[in-house]
mmCIF file of C-alpha atoms in Angstrom:
data_model
loop_
_atom_site.group_PDB
_atom_site.id
_atom_site.type_symbol
_atom_site.label_atom_id
_atom_site.label_comp_id
_atom_site.label_asym_id
_atom_site.label_seq_id
_atom_site.Cartn_x
_atom_site.Cartn_y
_atom_site.Cartn_z
ATOM 1 C CA MET A 1 18.260 8.508 10.081
ATOM 2 C CA GLU A 2 17.154 5.993 7.400
ATOM 3 C CA THR A 3 16.767 2.427 8.661
ATOM 4 C CA ILE A 4 16.069 -0.965 7.168
ATOM 5 C CA GLY A 5 12.418 -0.550 8.217
ATOM 6 C CA LYS A 6 12.137 2.827 6.558
ATOM 7 C CA ARG A 7 13.692 1.503 3.326
ATOM 8 C CA ILE A 8 11.329 -1.391 3.323
ATOM 9 C CA LYS A 9 8.329 0.878 3.821
ATOM 10 C CA SER A 10 9.524 3.329 1.155
ATOM 11 C CA LEU A 11 10.123 0.646 -1.461
ATOM 12 C CA ARG A 12 6.799 -1.133 -0.633
ATOM 13 C CA LYS A 13 4.809 2.102 -1.111
ATOM 14 C CA ALA A 14 6.751 2.855 -4.401
ATOM 15 C CA LYS A 15 5.649 -0.513 -5.577
ATOM 16 C CA LYS A 16 2.000 0.257 -4.495
ATOM 17 C CA LEU A 17 1.921 -2.781 -2.294
ATOM 18 C CA THR A 18 0.135 -3.012 1.060
ATOM 19 C CA GLN A 19 1.738 -4.677 3.906
ATOM 20 C CA LYS A 20 -0.614 -7.696 3.351
ATOM 21 C CA ASP A 21 0.425 -7.819 -0.390
ATOM 22 C CA LEU A 22 4.140 -7.885 0.598
ATOM 23 C CA GLY A 23 3.481 -10.545 3.240
ATOM 24 C CA LYS A 24 1.774 -12.704 0.580
ATOM 25 C CA LEU A 25 4.692 -12.364 -1.793
ATOM 26 C CA LEU A 26 7.004 -13.637 0.979
ATOM 27 C CA GLY A 27 4.685 -16.243 2.448
ATOM 28 C CA LEU A 28 4.450 -14.324 5.677
ATOM 29 C CA SER A 29 1.811 -12.390 7.542
ATOM 30 C CA ASP A 30 1.229 -8.628 7.273
ATOM 31 C CA VAL A 31 2.175 -8.526 10.941
ATOM 32 C CA SER A 32 5.745 -9.601 10.107
ATOM 33 C CA VAL A 33 6.001 -6.697 7.535
ATOM 34 C CA LEU A 34 4.561 -4.282 10.136
ATOM 35 C CA LYS A 35 7.171 -5.258 12.708
ATOM 36 C CA TRP A 36 9.988 -4.844 10.153
ATOM 37 C CA GLU A 37 8.759 -1.346 9.226
ATOM 38 C CA ASN A 38 8.315 -0.159 12.787
ATOM 39 C CA GLU A 39 11.705 -1.681 13.780
ATOM 40 C CA THR A 40 10.190 -4.130 16.250
ATOM 41 C CA ASN A 41 11.975 -6.989 14.284
ATOM 42 C CA THR A 42 14.645 -7.189 11.655
ATOM 43 C CA PRO A 43 14.192 -9.566 8.685
ATOM 44 C CA LYS A 44 16.121 -12.817 8.914
ATOM 45 C CA LEU A 45 18.805 -13.425 6.369
ATOM 46 C CA GLU A 46 16.780 -16.000 4.545
ATOM 47 C CA ASN A 47 13.961 -13.428 4.162
ATOM 48 C CA MET A 48 16.226 -10.616 2.999
ATOM 49 C CA HIS A 49 16.833 -12.244 -0.443
ATOM 50 C CA GLU A 50 13.153 -12.902 -1.183
ATOM 51 C CA LEU A 51 12.388 -9.390 0.195
ATOM 52 C CA ALA A 52 14.924 -7.719 -2.076
ATOM 53 C CA LEU A 53 13.507 -9.662 -5.056
ATOM 54 C CA ALA A 54 9.891 -8.680 -4.283
ATOM 55 C CA LEU A 55 10.918 -5.019 -3.954
ATOM 56 C CA ASP A 56 13.239 -5.056 -7.047
ATOM 57 C CA THR A 57 16.296 -4.019 -5.075
ATOM 58 C CA THR A 58 19.303 -5.635 -3.497
ATOM 59 C CA VAL A 59 20.070 -7.029 -0.013
ATOM 60 C CA GLU A 60 22.893 -4.473 0.211
ATOM 61 C CA TYR A 61 20.500 -1.619 -0.354
ATOM 62 C CA LEU A 62 18.029 -2.876 2.245
ATOM 63 C CA MET A 63 20.726 -3.419 4.834
ATOM 64 C CA TYR A 64 23.050 -0.393 4.272
ATOM 65 C CA GLY A 65 21.125 2.033 1.950
ATOM 66 C CA LYS A 66 23.668 1.479 -0.802
ATOM 67 C CA ALA A 67 23.001 -0.076 -4.184
ATOM 68 C CA SER A 68 25.557 -2.468 -5.652
ATOM 69 C CA GLU A 69 27.497 -1.490 -8.779
ATOM 70 C CA GLU A 70 25.632 -4.225 -10.674
ATOM 71 C CA SER A 71 22.203 -2.805 -9.673
ATOM 72 C CA SER A 72 22.381 0.938 -9.041
ATOM 73 C CA VAL A 73 18.903 1.583 -10.425
ATOM 74 C CA ILE A 74 15.900 0.552 -8.453
ATOM 75 C CA ASP A 75 12.809 -0.567 -10.449
ATOM 76 C CA PHE A 76 9.633 1.022 -8.974
ATOM 77 C CA ARG A 77 7.184 -0.602 -11.346
ATOM 78 C CA PRO A 78 4.207 -1.870 -9.441
ATOM 79 C CA VAL A 79 3.415 -5.647 -9.111
ATOM 80 C CA SER A 80 0.366 -5.909 -11.310
ATOM 81 C CA ARG A 81 -1.189 -9.015 -9.752
ATOM 82 C CA LEU A 82 -0.426 -12.106 -7.672
ATOM 83 C CA LEU A 83 -1.088 -15.742 -8.599
ATOM 84 C CA PRO A 84 -1.877 -18.563 -6.123
ATOM 85 C CA VAL A 85 0.676 -21.251 -5.464
ATOM 86 C CA LEU A 86 -1.284 -24.628 -5.688
ATOM 87 C CA THR A 87 -0.324 -28.068 -4.480
ATOM 88 C CA HIS A 88 -0.227 -30.798 -7.079
ATOM 89 C CA VAL A 89 -3.707 -32.120 -6.033
ATOM 90 C CA GLN A 90 -5.113 -28.530 -6.114
ATOM 91 C CA ALA A 91 -3.672 -27.989 -9.611
ATOM 92 C CA GLY A 92 -5.405 -31.124 -10.800
ATOM 93 C CA ASN A 93 -8.727 -29.702 -9.666
ATOM 94 C CA TRP A 94 -8.096 -26.097 -10.737
ATOM 95 C CA THR A 95 -10.590 -24.733 -13.299
ATOM 96 C CA SER A 96 -10.340 -20.893 -13.099
ATOM 97 C CA VAL A 97 -9.608 -18.015 -10.744
ATOM 98 C CA GLN A 98 -13.445 -18.051 -10.011
ATOM 99 C CA SER A 99 -12.972 -21.327 -8.106
ATOM 100 C CA ILE A 100 -10.310 -19.936 -5.789
ATOM 101 C CA SER A 101 -12.689 -19.883 -2.813
ATOM 102 C CA LYS A 102 -12.688 -23.571 -2.758
ATOM 103 C CA PHE A 103 -8.988 -23.753 -2.111
ATOM 104 C CA ASP A 104 -6.811 -23.058 0.942
ATOM 105 C CA ILE A 105 -4.139 -20.839 -0.531
ATOM 106 C CA ASN A 106 -1.119 -20.208 1.627
ATOM 107 C CA GLN A 107 1.243 -18.464 -0.811
ATOM 108 C CA TRP A 108 0.981 -15.968 -3.647
ATOM 109 C CA LEU A 109 3.591 -14.878 -6.157
ATOM 110 C CA PRO A 110 3.905 -12.132 -8.789
ATOM 111 C CA ALA A 111 2.483 -13.082 -12.273
ATOM 112 C CA PRO A 112 4.976 -13.282 -15.179
ATOM 113 C CA PRO A 113 4.119 -10.971 -18.124
ATOM 114 C CA SER A 114 2.812 -13.845 -20.275
ATOM 115 C CA ALA A 115 0.469 -15.297 -17.691
ATOM 116 C CA GLY A 116 -3.280 -15.364 -18.366
ATOM 117 C CA LYS A 117 -5.944 -14.395 -15.877
ATOM 118 C CA ASN A 118 -6.462 -17.976 -14.674
ATOM 119 C CA SER A 119 -2.819 -18.825 -14.353
ATOM 120 C CA PHE A 120 -1.374 -20.380 -11.151
ATOM 121 C CA TYR A 121 1.927 -21.533 -9.699
ATOM 122 C CA MET A 122 3.048 -25.083 -8.783
ATOM 123 C CA ILE A 123 6.129 -26.283 -6.923
ATOM 124 C CA VAL A 124 8.213 -28.749 -8.840
ATOM 125 C CA LYS A 125 8.615 -32.136 -7.132
ATOM 126 C CA GLY A 126 11.476 -34.461 -7.838
ATOM 127 C CA THR A 127 14.191 -34.540 -10.591
ATOM 128 C CA SER A 128 12.279 -35.709 -13.624
ATOM 129 C CA ASN A 129 13.107 -32.533 -15.484
ATOM 130 C CA ALA A 130 16.511 -31.730 -13.974
ATOM 131 C CA PRO A 131 18.682 -29.705 -14.556
ATOM 132 C CA TYR A 132 16.186 -27.442 -16.432
ATOM 133 C CA PHE A 133 13.628 -27.595 -13.550
ATOM 134 C CA ASN A 134 14.743 -28.599 -10.061
ATOM 135 C CA ASP A 135 12.934 -29.746 -6.971
ATOM 136 C CA GLY A 136 11.315 -26.755 -5.282
ATOM 137 C CA ASP A 137 11.131 -24.475 -8.375
ATOM 138 C CA TYR A 138 8.122 -22.308 -8.748
ATOM 139 C CA ILE A 139 6.561 -22.834 -12.191
ATOM 140 C CA CYS A 140 3.680 -20.742 -13.630
ATOM 141 C CA ILE A 141 1.016 -22.598 -15.646
ATOM 142 C CA ASP A 142 -1.614 -20.969 -17.896
ATOM 143 C CA PRO A 143 -4.772 -23.226 -18.339
ATOM 144 C CA ASP A 144 -6.196 -20.949 -20.981
ATOM 145 C CA VAL A 145 -3.594 -21.972 -23.669
ATOM 146 C CA PRO A 146 -5.345 -24.638 -25.759
ATOM 147 C CA ILE A 147 -3.396 -27.914 -26.083
ATOM 148 C CA ASP A 148 -3.744 -27.541 -29.879
ATOM 149 C CA CYS A 149 -1.429 -24.448 -29.571
ATOM 150 C CA VAL A 150 1.229 -26.249 -27.597
ATOM 151 C CA GLN A 151 4.142 -27.381 -29.738
ATOM 152 C CA THR A 152 6.293 -30.455 -29.309
ATOM 153 C CA GLY A 153 8.903 -29.855 -26.655
ATOM 154 C CA GLU A 154 6.877 -27.264 -24.664
ATOM 155 C CA MET A 155 6.146 -27.943 -21.031
ATOM 156 C CA VAL A 156 2.688 -28.769 -19.798
ATOM 157 C CA VAL A 157 0.842 -29.938 -16.697
ATOM 158 C CA VAL A 158 -1.554 -32.898 -17.138
ATOM 159 C CA GLN A 159 -3.711 -34.569 -14.531
ATOM 160 C CA HIS A 160 -2.617 -38.171 -14.719
ATOM 161 C CA GLU A 161 -3.810 -40.910 -12.412
ATOM 162 C CA GLY A 162 -5.159 -38.403 -9.911
ATOM 163 C CA ASP A 163 -2.143 -36.150 -9.709
ATOM 164 C CA ALA A 164 -0.721 -33.278 -11.786
ATOM 165 C CA THR A 165 2.440 -34.123 -13.593
ATOM 166 C CA PHE A 166 4.784 -31.641 -15.269
ATOM 167 C CA LYS A 167 6.490 -32.824 -18.398
ATOM 168 C CA ALA A 168 7.333 -31.944 -22.023
ATOM 169 C CA LEU A 169 4.565 -32.638 -24.505
ATOM 170 C CA VAL A 170 5.405 -34.610 -27.644
ATOM 171 C CA LYS A 171 3.102 -34.794 -30.622
ATOM 172 C CA GLU A 172 3.937 -37.688 -32.936
ATOM 173 C CA ASP A 173 2.052 -39.688 -35.576
ATOM 174 C CA ASN A 174 -1.326 -38.351 -34.480
ATOM 175 C CA ARG A 175 -0.736 -39.198 -30.831
ATOM 176 C CA MET A 176 0.518 -37.272 -27.828
ATOM 177 C CA TYR A 177 2.663 -38.332 -24.885
ATOM 178 C CA LEU A 178 4.721 -36.736 -22.044
ATOM 179 C CA GLN A 179 8.435 -37.025 -21.758
ATOM 180 C CA ALA A 180 10.711 -36.223 -18.844
ATOM 181 C CA LEU A 181 13.683 -33.840 -19.678
ATOM 182 C CA ASN A 182 15.972 -35.913 -17.428
ATOM 183 C CA LYS A 183 17.005 -38.775 -19.695
ATOM 184 C CA ASN A 184 17.962 -40.809 -16.625
ATOM 185 C CA TYR A 185 14.575 -40.519 -15.053
ATOM 186 C CA GLN A 186 12.211 -43.555 -15.311
ATOM 187 C CA PRO A 187 9.589 -43.843 -16.536
ATOM 188 C CA ASN A 188 10.922 -41.282 -19.106
ATOM 189 C CA ILE A 189 7.764 -41.439 -21.262
ATOM 190 C CA ILE A 190 4.180 -41.339 -20.056
ATOM 191 C CA PHE A 191 1.487 -42.254 -22.552
ATOM 192 C CA LEU A 192 -1.706 -40.251 -22.027
ATOM 193 C CA LYS A 193 -4.821 -42.229 -21.163
ATOM 194 C CA GLU A 194 -8.469 -41.470 -21.757
ATOM 195 C CA ASP A 195 -8.886 -40.026 -18.279
ATOM 196 C CA SER A 196 -5.780 -37.829 -18.623
ATOM 197 C CA ILE A 197 -6.776 -34.136 -18.393
ATOM 198 C CA TYR A 198 -4.635 -31.249 -19.794
ATOM 199 C CA LYS A 199 -4.317 -28.479 -17.146
ATOM 200 C CA GLY A 200 -2.224 -25.897 -18.886
ATOM 201 C CA LYS A 201 1.077 -24.763 -20.456
ATOM 202 C CA TYR A 202 4.232 -23.565 -18.707
ATOM 203 C CA VAL A 203 4.665 -19.822 -19.135
ATOM 204 C CA GLY A 204 7.221 -18.802 -16.686
ATOM 205 C CA LYS A 205 9.153 -19.397 -13.459
ATOM 206 C CA PHE A 206 9.494 -17.423 -10.279
ATOM 207 C CA GLU A 207 13.103 -17.131 -9.031
ATOM 208 C CA THR A 208 13.619 -16.984 -5.327
ATOM 209 C CA GLY A 209 16.777 -15.915 -3.579
ATOM 210 C CA ARG A 210 19.425 -18.668 -3.507
ATOM 211 C CA LYS A 211 22.087 -19.573 -1.042
ATOM 212 C CA PHE A 212 25.489 -20.005 -2.655
ATOM 213 C CA LEU A 213 27.494 -21.167 0.466
#
């Protein structure tokens, strides 16, 4: 008889993920994945949504072995690589993937198609860019995109006053400044200083499972 554990194991192997890889995607240990697969434990409801997302399936399929009408085809494409989730302080000090040994990384997420080799994720803090980007969103930043290639209105991360800030870049009259997308947020405009350091361009977002009730 097919069980939740067997379905998780089958989908994980189809995606060419190890138990450790899947654990990293979910922010959990490989032991948690092992216990799910050998039926020692069952995933909690809050884990089921992210688990389904990581395995390109549905919660319904994981639980009952049935695909929903909206998603009857399961995508078995392998996750090509994982990117680190950095704190705002870490993002301000990030240079390239070669420096990863200097950081304490607790979470990894799948790279979006447009992400470069040195890209990383950050977690949005606050409501300065709401409703387009909300508190807790995972945003992917590519530090290899030159600032000269960034157009007005595109989102960037800049190290400003010791912290990494995420705002829209505006180029105007031979000067550049950052602007919050939330018009009610103050300060809405941040003028760049000599010690401001461009850290990269926004290239994608990781969508986690959401609760609707």
